[in-house]
Amino acid sequence: MNAPTLSRRSFIAASLAGGATLTFEAQLAFAASPMLPEPVTLNAFIRVMADNSVVIGAKNPEIGQGVKVMLPMLIAEELDISWEQVRIEQTDADQAKYGPQVAGGSTATPMNWLPMRQAGAAARAMLVAAAARQWGVDAATLSTEAGRVLDKAGGRSATYAALARAAAAETAPDLAKVPLKDPAAFRIIGQSKKGVDVPKIVSGQPLFGIDTRLPGMVHAALVKCPAIGGTLAKVDDAAARAVPGVIAVVPISSGQCPAGKMDALAVVANSWWTAHKAREKLSVEWDTAAQDGFSTEGYARAAADLLPKAPAATIFKAGDADAALAGAAKVITADYSYPFLAHATLEPQNCTALWHADGKLEFWAPTQNPGNGRKDVAAMLGIAPEAMTIHMTRIGGGFGRRLMNDYMVLAAQVAKALPGKPVKLLFDRTDDLRNDYYRPAGWHRFTAGLDAQGQVVAFKDHFITFGADGKAIRAAELSSTEYPAPVLPNVHMGQSFLATNLTTGWLRAPSSNALAFVFQSFMDELAEAAGTDLPELMRRTLGPARELPTERQGLVFHTGRARAVIDAVTKLAGWTGKPSTTPGKANESKGRGFGFYFSHRGYFAEVADVTVADGAVKVDKVWIAGDIGSQIINPINAEHQSQGAAIEGLAQALVLQPIVQEQGRVTAENFGEFPLLRMDGKPGEIALEWVKSDFPPTGLGEPALPPVIPAVANAIYRATGKRLRSLPLNLG
């Protein structure tokens, strides 16, 4: 995804329109002092207050990734104010005003690194221009510092607050030409800044979508077809409507069934508990004939039948893999797999919606992608996208689940049926687990050939995935440039398709979280067959430093950056390359494993130490080396993101259980069937080292996750001699 730019025209428009979104807290703060001057809006992101503090709008959804601090840091740096002057407010969703607003794909940094800095620099230029005009001097002779414009030659200065009114009348500069700071002069970027919401979170103050409270609000509980894609055939709701406190039973569509059909009901009451209990009294018949045949066991049987056959389609082909295998000194074959997974966000899906008398719709939504939510609701209700206002709440876990906006679509329909009443729709845990957009399962049969010198001369992968009409469904794709395909002479990567009724979607580090496991684990097998270790095999196959194209336009894979993080983490961990098992205490064995992956523009290599005792795996320590470019914008948050990603990767490797489907229905009810990683499952230590490179900074929400999964799998093999080729890693 290419980074967006702010045009001068859009900057001016934002300046004129930007006050409303960023003023509510400011108005409250100054309501008791009406004699103070009014705050001044310089652009959509910046509002200068009378006390010379500056309100900065954070435009992207905050999901725990720290973007609510990171983006304002970029603006504040170029505006040249001290961090103590900054007050941060979450903006509403308005892509026309703020540009793309999404939490996904680790895109916040690459998309906003320049635009947010340009917004701050342009406002600073306007303040300097206003001072130069008042003092009758050349703007080039003036400087700024900590929210003041300085005329050192004239021995005078003025606060931004004093200049703001005049600055707002200045012509906005060309953003493409506005001067930006030399990184050597950064005072905010590169310094650790704590999360702005942390005090409210730890003290239990309302921030999240689930906390929304509005006057006259009613509550909706969901009853959805148990087989995704099925439809409502018949309902008797008399008993539910007779429950005291129940207001209505509303048929609705999740958007997952044919147009014109309904696949859900919302029971609306004066409390969620009343609605929750009343839904038990509904008598519902569903049409699920087309879904009943899908099951986890059925998928596994079909995949086992397809793996030995030729792929139905080719993903990538180079040279002649079959001929190279025929002449290889060694041929290694292995089958790998991974299951469907749910997101299991701690805050279940929810949304509050209000249909106004004028036909406009207002949302309070914990959405990662409000723009797509706006589109989805517009399509379902047949209303104009601009007829909606979306207030973005903080999100209590998403991991990609809230990129899908079914909860907004559902809530909107209920709100339209009850105009004038704010309606909060809330999933319970079973609703959430059974109506997810799941990480898709997959099966791989790898075959590779080595020559007499241990070089990889042939590589084949038959990938069984889910798709229709010869195309993989969402989040089930395999790139033609998946490593090591681009660096080997003879490659054939093919795929075959299974059908499913399950809705699929992106789980943190989508595709990468599964593909890193299967590819890096199999390459560990190749390294052993070649008489070396995986870091050294990676160095051999990477070759000289160069850029290799990927499927994503404008994105390249740099072999030199990959090698640099491999070298860094092996040095950091004291990697010796010895494959032997290390004895521990009685009934214990210890092992060390390695993994590398290029994900979401980030290069990460990781080493894991594990102890295996009585069949249980304990991860003792993880070492991480990462290259995300030339700048670490907020070091404390970058450290937390990397550690958190590794811990989540461990959950996927060791704890998260497969989502099981029977007769088209997901069986999980709660965390008993889908347990999460607990505090005692985290490593004793996670060591981190950054490898700086001369490239623009990139995102960090995801790339540290994938390598830890193969690192742990490979460590278990070193500890036990048993190669685990399916997730979760289970020695039982």
XYZ file of C-alpha atoms in Angstrom:
732
model
C 0.000 0.000 0.000
C 1.483 3.306 -1.068
C 1.695 6.125 1.447
C -1.010 8.773 0.926
C -0.202 12.424 0.463
C -2.006 15.525 1.647
C -2.532 18.065 -1.112
C -2.519 21.779 -0.397
C -6.193 21.929 -1.382
C -7.129 19.156 1.075
C -4.986 20.796 3.751
C -6.913 24.076 3.347
C -10.225 22.231 3.355
C -9.180 20.406 6.485
C -8.223 23.699 8.089
C -11.697 25.056 7.479
C -13.512 21.901 8.554
C -11.287 20.529 11.272
C -12.547 22.318 14.357
C -15.667 20.359 15.168
C -14.045 16.998 15.711
C -11.284 18.189 17.989
C -13.094 20.692 20.148
C -15.364 18.773 22.522
C -12.789 18.260 25.274
C -11.398 21.748 24.784
C -14.843 23.303 25.154
C -15.369 21.410 28.385
C -11.995 22.480 29.709
C -12.592 26.182 29.059
C -16.324 26.380 29.721
C -15.728 27.804 33.198
C -13.532 30.634 31.858
C -15.532 32.418 29.157
C -13.146 35.396 29.131
C -10.278 33.293 27.723
C -9.723 33.550 23.947
C -11.270 30.848 21.774
C -9.093 27.955 20.647
C -7.839 28.275 17.060
C -7.919 25.521 14.454
C -4.887 25.498 12.147
C -5.843 22.331 10.266
C -7.817 19.133 10.744
C -5.216 17.762 13.148
C -4.082 20.808 15.129
C -5.906 23.143 17.485
C -3.985 25.736 19.483
C -5.402 26.481 22.926
C -5.311 29.718 24.861
C -2.773 28.371 27.362
C -0.390 27.472 24.481
C -1.179 23.782 24.729
C -2.049 22.072 21.461
C -4.805 19.564 20.854
C -3.683 17.020 18.259
C -6.145 14.685 16.615
C -5.265 10.999 16.403
C -6.999 9.847 13.250
C -6.560 6.067 13.238
C -8.441 3.500 15.339
C -6.607 2.662 18.555
C -6.475 -1.060 19.210
C -3.578 -1.256 21.626
C -0.946 -0.749 18.934
C -0.115 2.721 20.266
C -1.111 4.687 17.182
C -3.042 7.207 19.277
C 0.324 8.416 20.567
C 2.541 7.626 17.576
C 0.706 9.703 14.969
C 0.502 12.819 17.189
C 4.237 12.398 17.880
C 4.933 12.889 14.169
C 2.807 16.032 14.071
C 4.202 17.447 17.307
C 7.782 16.902 16.154
C 7.399 19.016 13.036
C 5.148 21.568 14.732
C 8.066 22.015 17.125
C 6.282 21.917 20.443
C 7.247 20.129 23.626
C 5.433 16.900 24.372
C 4.174 18.370 27.638
C 2.120 20.845 25.597
C 0.298 18.095 23.698
C -3.240 16.937 24.388
C -4.483 14.070 22.235
C -8.032 13.422 21.117
C -9.458 10.644 18.981
C -11.037 11.996 15.803
C -14.225 10.725 14.249
C -14.107 8.659 11.087
C -13.950 11.010 8.109
C -11.650 9.840 5.352
C -12.292 12.914 3.222
C -10.889 15.066 6.020
C -8.180 12.908 7.547
C -7.159 10.485 4.826
C -7.199 6.687 5.298
C -8.232 5.598 8.791
C -7.559 1.932 9.374
C -5.858 -0.304 11.932
C -4.578 -3.219 9.911
C -1.645 -4.490 7.941
C 0.921 -2.561 10.019
C 0.231 0.349 7.681
C -0.064 3.300 10.066
C 3.634 4.190 9.988
C 4.377 3.775 6.257
C 1.139 5.532 5.277
C 1.502 8.456 7.693
C 5.230 8.962 8.216
C 5.306 11.846 5.734
C 1.689 13.152 5.731
C 1.516 13.655 9.499
C 4.929 15.307 9.593
C 3.884 17.523 6.681
C 0.714 18.527 8.542
C 2.794 19.599 11.537
C 5.430 21.342 9.420
C 2.808 23.233 7.415
C 1.140 24.545 10.580
C 4.543 25.597 11.907
C 5.254 27.437 8.639
C 1.959 29.301 8.951
C 2.803 30.361 12.517
C 6.249 31.543 11.418
C 4.714 33.447 8.487
C 2.287 35.188 10.847
C 5.119 36.241 13.154
C 7.221 37.461 10.234
C 4.302 39.558 8.983
C 3.693 41.097 12.424
C 7.372 41.871 13.000
C 8.164 42.910 9.456
C 11.034 40.471 9.061
C 11.969 37.659 6.694
C 10.428 34.376 7.842
C 13.730 32.643 7.049
C 15.374 34.545 9.911
C 12.966 33.114 12.495
C 13.134 29.832 14.394
C 10.803 27.873 16.628
C 11.110 25.977 19.869
C 8.640 24.516 22.381
C 5.616 26.274 20.958
C 7.198 29.680 20.419
C 8.440 31.580 17.373
C 11.815 33.188 18.062
C 13.404 36.253 16.495
C 16.868 35.874 17.947
C 18.253 38.858 16.061
C 15.484 41.098 17.370
C 15.467 39.589 20.845
C 11.762 38.779 20.827
C 9.445 35.794 20.785
C 5.754 34.944 20.674
C 3.796 31.906 21.718
C 1.866 29.885 19.193
C -1.291 30.839 21.089
C -0.586 34.517 20.490
C 0.042 33.940 16.788
C -2.584 31.295 16.073
C -5.409 33.606 14.975
C -3.195 35.363 12.455
C -1.603 32.079 11.374
C -5.003 30.604 10.524
C -5.437 33.378 7.959
C -2.113 32.613 6.252
C -2.012 30.698 2.982
C -1.245 27.057 3.571
C 2.105 26.048 2.061
C 2.612 23.391 -0.595
C 2.876 20.239 1.497
C 5.160 18.560 -0.997
C 7.668 21.386 -0.565
C 7.303 22.278 3.098
C 10.705 21.758 4.821
C 10.898 18.853 7.256
C 13.328 18.446 10.124
C 16.623 16.673 9.761
C 16.301 13.498 11.868
C 19.337 14.646 13.835
C 17.145 17.445 15.204
C 14.319 15.202 16.390
C 13.308 15.838 19.993
C 10.104 13.768 20.151
C 10.503 11.082 17.486
C 12.753 8.398 18.945
C 11.843 9.201 22.545
C 9.590 6.878 24.566
C 6.089 8.240 25.201
C 3.549 6.435 27.335
C 0.068 5.557 26.138
C -2.338 8.430 26.577
C -5.195 6.130 27.616
C -3.263 4.044 30.137
C -4.413 5.953 33.270
C -8.047 5.568 32.233
C -7.624 1.894 31.385
C -6.000 0.926 34.685
C -8.591 2.897 36.667
C -11.512 1.378 34.780
C -12.825 4.532 33.153
C -15.065 4.042 30.087
C -13.184 4.091 26.790
C -14.247 1.058 24.816
C -17.227 0.449 22.579
C -18.740 -1.838 25.195
C -18.676 1.101 27.649
C -20.934 3.309 25.506
C -23.819 4.793 27.477
C -26.354 7.185 25.930
C -29.606 8.664 27.236
C -32.569 6.455 26.401
C -30.333 3.633 25.169
C -31.820 0.169 24.600
C -29.985 -3.124 24.250
C -29.960 -5.828 21.607
C -28.945 -9.488 21.891
C -28.203 -11.521 18.781
C -29.725 -14.766 17.560
C -27.925 -15.859 14.406
C -28.189 -18.858 12.142
C -25.881 -21.529 13.623
C -24.517 -22.397 10.178
C -22.910 -19.386 8.511
C -24.673 -18.715 5.223
C -27.954 -20.255 6.333
C -31.141 -18.213 6.383
C -34.191 -17.613 8.528
C -37.067 -19.916 7.519
C -39.659 -19.360 10.261
C -39.889 -17.678 13.652
C -42.417 -17.525 16.458
C -41.417 -14.626 18.680
C -44.573 -14.255 20.776
C -43.081 -15.714 23.945
C -39.963 -13.552 23.663
C -41.969 -10.385 23.089
C -44.090 -11.181 26.135
C -41.063 -10.972 28.465
C -41.294 -7.761 30.567
C -38.821 -5.196 29.266
C -38.645 -6.587 25.721
C -39.275 -3.866 23.141
C -39.010 -5.665 19.803
C -37.737 -8.672 17.891
C -36.149 -7.480 14.639
C -35.187 -9.757 11.699
C -31.822 -8.652 10.277
C -29.076 -9.741 7.897
C -25.387 -10.049 8.700
C -24.532 -9.657 5.013
C -23.297 -13.278 4.982
C -26.425 -14.710 3.329
C -28.118 -14.122 -0.053
C -29.471 -10.627 -0.692
C -33.059 -10.226 0.396
C -32.755 -12.993 3.012
C -32.369 -12.735 6.769
C -29.978 -14.826 8.858
C -30.366 -13.267 12.299
C -32.741 -11.798 14.826
C -32.148 -9.051 17.348
C -34.071 -9.152 20.615
C -34.261 -5.579 21.901
C -34.986 -4.805 25.556
C -34.406 -2.272 28.292
C -31.314 -4.213 29.419
C -28.951 -6.606 27.688
C -29.604 -9.331 30.241
C -33.345 -9.134 29.587
C -32.720 -9.367 25.847
C -30.243 -12.214 26.393
C -32.722 -14.277 28.432
C -35.685 -13.476 26.188
C -33.946 -14.852 23.118
C -34.095 -18.290 24.702
C -37.877 -18.144 24.256
C -37.712 -17.694 20.485
C -38.855 -20.592 18.326
C -36.748 -20.427 15.171
C -36.348 -22.633 12.114
C -33.316 -22.148 9.882
C -32.658 -23.198 6.321
C -29.173 -24.746 6.473
C -29.424 -27.487 3.863
C -26.570 -26.014 1.807
C -24.285 -25.776 4.846
C -24.878 -29.038 6.708
C -22.218 -31.001 4.811
C -19.233 -28.924 5.942
C -17.106 -30.280 8.785
C -13.561 -30.239 10.128
C -13.239 -33.974 9.554
C -14.471 -33.574 6.009
C -11.888 -30.920 5.216
C -9.083 -33.125 6.558
C -10.214 -36.122 4.500
C -10.496 -34.036 1.345
C -7.053 -32.496 1.887
C -5.470 -35.918 2.456
C -7.022 -37.086 -0.811
C -5.751 -34.074 -2.778
C -2.186 -33.804 -1.440
C -0.720 -36.709 -3.469
C -2.356 -35.468 -6.663
C -1.198 -32.748 -9.020
C -2.218 -29.227 -7.973
C -5.298 -27.815 -9.624
C -3.541 -24.515 -10.320
C 0.011 -23.169 -10.444
C 1.011 -20.293 -8.203
C 4.622 -20.012 -9.340
C 6.921 -22.027 -11.574
C 10.603 -21.646 -12.456
C 12.916 -24.104 -14.155
C 12.029 -27.807 -13.992
C 11.502 -28.934 -10.393
C 10.683 -32.545 -11.297
C 13.826 -33.003 -13.361
C 15.958 -31.401 -10.655
C 14.444 -33.702 -8.037
C 15.222 -36.726 -10.199
C 18.885 -35.765 -10.208
C 19.135 -34.622 -6.593
C 21.487 -36.287 -4.126
C 18.800 -36.116 -1.407
C 15.033 -35.659 -1.614
C 13.059 -34.594 1.456
C 9.241 -34.666 1.638
C 7.016 -33.534 4.511
C 3.381 -32.593 5.090
C 2.464 -29.587 7.249
C -0.890 -28.167 8.341
C -2.585 -25.563 10.509
C -6.219 -25.149 11.630
C -8.989 -22.599 11.502
C -8.551 -20.092 14.341
C -10.870 -17.536 15.925
C -9.787 -14.062 17.003
C -11.353 -14.334 20.490
C -11.116 -10.642 21.320
C -11.549 -9.954 25.033
C -14.059 -7.234 24.202
C -16.717 -9.113 22.223
C -18.149 -7.513 19.096
C -20.457 -4.603 19.798
C -21.777 -1.432 18.247
C -24.153 1.340 19.274
C -26.260 2.981 16.580
C -28.839 5.773 16.529
C -31.211 6.406 13.606
C -32.191 10.070 13.623
C -35.522 11.489 12.504
C -33.874 13.086 9.462
C -32.713 9.690 8.196
C -29.130 10.116 9.342
C -27.290 7.412 11.246
C -24.836 7.821 14.097
C -22.446 5.124 15.343
C -20.240 4.516 18.367
C -18.137 1.676 17.032
C -14.922 -0.180 17.969
C -13.995 -0.684 14.331
C -10.570 -1.183 12.792
C -11.835 -0.068 9.400
C -14.597 2.546 9.699
C -14.462 3.425 6.009
C -15.438 -0.084 4.976
C -18.061 -0.147 7.716
C -19.595 2.966 6.219
C -19.683 1.307 2.793
C -21.167 -1.929 4.125
C -23.947 -0.146 5.992
C -24.712 2.079 3.006
C -25.045 -0.988 0.788
C -27.281 -2.826 3.269
C -29.613 0.082 4.047
C -29.480 1.928 0.730
C -28.444 5.218 2.323
C -25.722 7.664 1.363
C -22.345 7.054 3.056
C -22.182 10.716 4.020
C -25.426 10.326 5.989
C -23.436 8.537 8.697
C -21.348 9.812 11.581
C -18.927 7.291 13.068
C -17.417 7.924 16.483
C -14.440 5.600 16.900
C -14.131 4.147 20.382
C -11.034 2.463 21.712
C -10.963 -1.201 20.754
C -10.592 -3.966 23.330
C -8.763 -6.387 21.051
C -9.214 -6.895 17.353
C -6.295 -8.711 15.721
C -8.052 -8.268 12.378
C -11.547 -9.301 13.506
C -12.752 -5.712 13.581
C -11.629 -5.086 10.027
C -14.917 -6.823 9.261
C -17.877 -4.659 10.200
C -20.787 -7.085 10.487
C -21.581 -5.694 13.950
C -22.086 -2.230 12.410
C -24.333 -3.659 9.685
C -26.424 -5.537 12.257
C -26.714 -2.614 14.684
C -27.684 -0.230 11.887
C -30.652 -2.371 10.880
C -31.924 -2.563 14.450
C -31.517 1.191 14.900
C -33.470 1.880 11.714
C -36.302 -0.290 13.018
C -36.348 1.753 16.252
C -35.771 5.371 15.174
C -34.783 7.821 17.866
C -33.531 5.127 20.249
C -29.807 4.487 20.654
C -29.368 0.722 20.308
C -26.344 -1.120 21.663
C -25.847 -4.525 20.063
C -23.568 -6.813 22.072
C -22.364 -10.322 21.235
C -21.834 -12.776 24.078
C -18.770 -15.034 24.034
C -20.545 -17.839 22.173
C -21.897 -15.399 19.572
C -18.362 -14.144 19.108
C -16.662 -17.526 18.697
C -19.337 -18.930 16.410
C -19.680 -15.895 14.160
C -16.091 -14.955 13.474
C -14.148 -14.347 10.287
C -11.728 -17.197 10.903
C -8.059 -17.605 10.039
C -8.372 -20.313 7.363
C -6.841 -23.749 7.732
C -4.305 -25.046 5.222
C -2.302 -28.125 4.228
C 1.096 -28.247 2.471
C 3.052 -31.090 0.928
C 6.648 -29.987 0.495
C 9.253 -31.767 -1.591
C 12.802 -30.472 -1.978
C 16.059 -31.724 -3.457
C 19.634 -31.134 -2.325
C 22.776 -31.601 -4.372
C 25.926 -33.290 -3.061
C 27.149 -29.987 -1.597
C 23.913 -29.426 0.348
C 22.563 -26.733 -1.942
C 18.776 -26.606 -2.488
C 18.266 -27.347 -6.189
C 14.506 -28.011 -6.300
C 11.468 -26.986 -4.263
C 7.810 -27.987 -4.591
C 4.727 -27.118 -2.534
C 1.235 -28.468 -3.080
C -0.957 -26.144 -1.021
C -4.510 -27.192 -0.150
C -6.535 -24.092 0.618
C -10.113 -22.864 0.501
C -11.500 -21.188 -2.546
C -14.038 -21.069 -5.323
C -13.853 -20.570 -9.074
C -10.099 -21.153 -9.005
C -9.423 -18.341 -6.534
C -8.497 -18.536 -2.871
C -10.926 -17.003 -0.408
C -9.976 -14.100 1.827
C -6.824 -14.689 3.917
C -6.195 -18.122 2.339
C -3.827 -16.916 -0.376
C -0.221 -17.956 -0.982
C 2.041 -15.453 -2.707
C 4.040 -16.444 -5.761
C 7.010 -14.709 -4.126
C 6.852 -16.647 -0.854
C 10.413 -17.343 0.284
C 12.398 -19.338 -0.836
C 10.690 -19.495 -4.247
C 12.313 -16.326 -5.673
C 15.893 -17.435 -4.948
C 15.856 -21.052 -6.151
C 16.395 -22.263 -9.738
C 13.718 -24.963 -9.913
C 10.400 -24.299 -8.209
C 6.806 -25.418 -8.573
C 4.244 -24.012 -6.152
C 0.681 -25.130 -6.811
C -2.653 -25.101 -5.052
C -5.918 -27.016 -4.915
C -9.171 -25.784 -3.439
C -11.750 -26.928 -0.898
C -15.158 -25.372 -0.354
C -16.348 -24.034 3.001
C -19.264 -22.041 4.366
C -17.103 -20.384 7.011
C -16.399 -16.691 6.649
C -12.665 -16.067 6.722
C -10.609 -13.021 7.521
C -7.277 -11.650 8.594
C -5.737 -12.677 11.905
C -2.781 -10.661 13.202
C 0.086 -11.177 10.747
C -2.400 -12.680 8.282
C -1.146 -15.592 6.190
C 2.321 -14.978 7.651
C 1.313 -16.480 11.006
C 0.723 -19.829 9.278
C 3.158 -19.698 6.362
C 6.158 -18.816 8.539
C 5.537 -22.003 10.519
C 5.316 -24.357 7.563
C 8.053 -22.869 5.364
C 10.633 -22.191 8.068
C 10.020 -25.534 9.763
C 10.484 -27.388 6.488
C 13.600 -25.364 5.714
C 14.924 -26.438 9.123
C 14.473 -30.007 7.888
C 16.402 -29.131 4.739
C 19.186 -27.552 6.784
C 19.576 -30.709 8.840
C 19.643 -32.859 5.698
C 22.306 -30.525 4.266
C 24.446 -30.898 7.381
C 24.052 -27.306 8.530
C 21.647 -25.150 10.557
C 18.756 -22.968 9.446
C 20.489 -19.575 9.829
C 23.326 -20.778 7.623
C 20.939 -22.292 5.063
C 19.112 -18.967 4.966
C 22.392 -17.138 4.344
C 23.237 -19.514 1.492
C 19.888 -19.141 -0.216
C 19.640 -15.376 0.344
C 22.878 -14.833 -1.552
C 24.258 -11.328 -2.154
C 22.392 -8.221 -1.015
C 19.776 -7.297 -3.602
C 16.121 -6.378 -3.957
C 13.610 -8.974 -5.136
C 10.124 -7.984 -6.299
C 7.027 -9.162 -4.418
C 3.403 -9.437 -5.436
C 2.553 -6.159 -3.721
C 3.118 -3.180 -5.989
C 6.151 -1.148 -5.019
C 7.167 -3.540 -2.235
C 10.455 -5.419 -2.479
C 12.257 -8.034 -0.415
C 15.817 -6.995 0.400
C 18.071 -9.985 0.960
C 20.700 -7.854 2.681
C 18.227 -6.647 5.302
C 17.109 -10.237 5.880
C 20.673 -11.384 6.373
C 21.391 -8.510 8.756
C 18.657 -9.506 11.212
C 19.686 -13.169 10.980
C 23.242 -12.215 11.868
C 22.053 -9.910 14.642
C 19.812 -12.415 16.417
C 22.281 -15.285 16.227
C 24.917 -13.045 17.777
C 22.465 -11.735 20.387
C 21.445 -15.264 21.401
C 24.923 -16.762 21.195
C 23.762 -19.226 18.553
C 26.306 -22.003 18.043
C 24.528 -23.980 15.357
C 24.864 -27.228 17.285
C 21.757 -29.344 16.699
C 22.160 -31.735 19.623
C 19.675 -32.025 22.463
C 20.755 -30.383 25.724
C 19.949 -32.473 28.834
C 18.127 -30.648 31.608
C 16.954 -31.935 34.973
C 15.430 -35.378 35.327
C 12.674 -35.938 32.742
C 13.604 -32.641 31.071
C 15.263 -31.755 27.803
C 16.126 -28.394 26.358
C 16.332 -27.182 22.789
C 16.951 -24.055 20.764
C 15.284 -23.116 17.492
C 15.437 -20.360 14.902
C 12.918 -18.673 12.600
C 12.948 -15.799 10.114
C 10.170 -14.017 8.278
C 9.547 -10.944 6.146
C 6.097 -9.685 7.034
C 4.319 -6.356 6.503
C 7.564 -4.672 5.406
C 9.395 -5.804 8.551
C 12.393 -8.157 8.660
C 12.500 -10.281 11.818
C 14.646 -13.180 12.978
C 14.033 -14.913 16.290
C 15.564 -17.586 18.478
C 13.626 -19.531 21.106
C 14.864 -21.679 23.980
C 12.420 -24.291 25.262
C 12.269 -26.856 28.020
C 10.207 -30.001 27.500
C 9.211 -31.865 30.650
C 6.700 -34.738 30.759
C 5.329 -33.724 27.377
C 4.769 -30.081 28.341
C 6.583 -27.279 26.549
C 7.831 -24.201 28.374
C 9.388 -21.351 26.381
C 12.255 -20.066 28.513
C 13.514 -17.160 26.445
C 13.026 -15.512 23.059
C 15.551 -13.317 21.258
C 14.306 -10.926 18.564
C 16.169 -8.876 15.980
C 14.110 -6.632 13.753
C 14.589 -4.133 10.945
C 11.699 -1.700 10.496
C 13.715 1.059 8.878
C 15.617 4.122 9.924
C 13.515 5.314 12.865
C 11.936 3.745 15.910
C 9.307 6.412 16.502
C 8.238 5.438 20.027
C 10.787 3.012 21.488
C 8.807 1.897 24.527
C 5.796 1.104 22.395
C 7.926 -0.621 19.755
C 9.361 -2.863 22.453
C 5.898 -3.663 23.793
C 4.549 -4.349 20.315
C 7.367 -6.764 19.521
C 7.128 -8.572 22.836
C 3.348 -8.749 22.575
C 3.522 -10.071 19.018
C 5.938 -12.809 20.086
C 3.689 -13.776 22.990
C 0.678 -13.937 20.679
C 2.724 -16.081 18.314
C 3.418 -18.448 21.201
C -0.320 -18.648 21.839
C -0.910 -19.648 18.228
C 1.921 -22.166 18.423
C 1.084 -23.852 21.719
C -2.330 -22.914 23.110
C -5.036 -21.881 20.652
C -7.133 -24.892 19.745
C -8.580 -25.579 16.280
C -12.006 -24.201 15.567
C -14.094 -27.347 15.078
C -17.029 -27.481 12.699
C -19.764 -30.126 12.622
C -22.683 -30.130 10.162
C -21.777 -26.640 9.046
C -21.745 -25.284 12.607
C -18.866 -24.132 14.810
C -18.966 -25.983 18.127
C -16.943 -23.665 20.427
C -18.942 -22.013 23.195
C -16.399 -20.227 25.355
C -12.777 -20.151 26.439
C -13.120 -23.730 27.647
C -12.966 -24.854 24.018
C -10.766 -22.002 22.850
C -8.356 -21.203 25.708
C -6.053 -18.212 25.561
C -2.437 -17.974 26.659
C -2.164 -17.107 30.346
C 0.480 -15.105 32.157
C 2.362 -18.202 33.284
C 2.762 -19.269 29.651
C 4.844 -16.287 28.602
C 8.634 -16.599 28.294
C 10.810 -15.701 31.238
C 12.506 -13.082 29.055
C 12.171 -11.567 25.596
C 15.343 -9.817 24.430
C 15.095 -7.324 21.577
C 17.601 -5.626 19.292
C 16.874 -3.202 16.461
C 18.833 -3.312 13.232
C 18.631 0.205 11.808
C 18.676 0.526 8.025
C 18.546 3.414 5.607
C 14.918 2.911 4.622
C 11.703 4.738 5.588
C 10.206 3.438 8.852
C 7.545 0.767 8.651
C 4.843 -0.642 10.908
C 5.192 -2.964 13.858
C 1.808 -4.410 14.773
C 2.496 -7.726 13.066
C 5.983 -8.585 11.740
C 7.457 -9.788 15.050
C 4.791 -12.504 15.378
C 5.454 -15.061 12.592
C 9.092 -16.118 13.249
C 8.534 -17.204 16.837
C 6.210 -20.038 15.763
C 8.790 -21.951 13.687
C 11.490 -21.013 16.191
C 9.563 -22.848 18.916
C 8.691 -25.771 16.641
C 12.336 -26.162 15.661
C 13.411 -25.873 19.312
C 11.010 -28.652 20.299
C 12.601 -30.850 17.640
C 16.055 -30.122 19.039
C 14.833 -30.964 22.542
C 12.921 -34.143 21.723
C 13.939 -35.371 18.278
C 10.271 -35.240 17.318
C 9.309 -33.071 14.351
C 5.876 -31.476 14.878
C 4.284 -30.547 11.580
C 0.847 -29.281 12.586
C -0.452 -26.524 14.845
C -0.916 -26.328 17.721
C 2.372 -27.986 18.630
C 1.304 -30.966 20.684
C 3.695 -33.636 21.933
C 0.841 -35.803 23.179
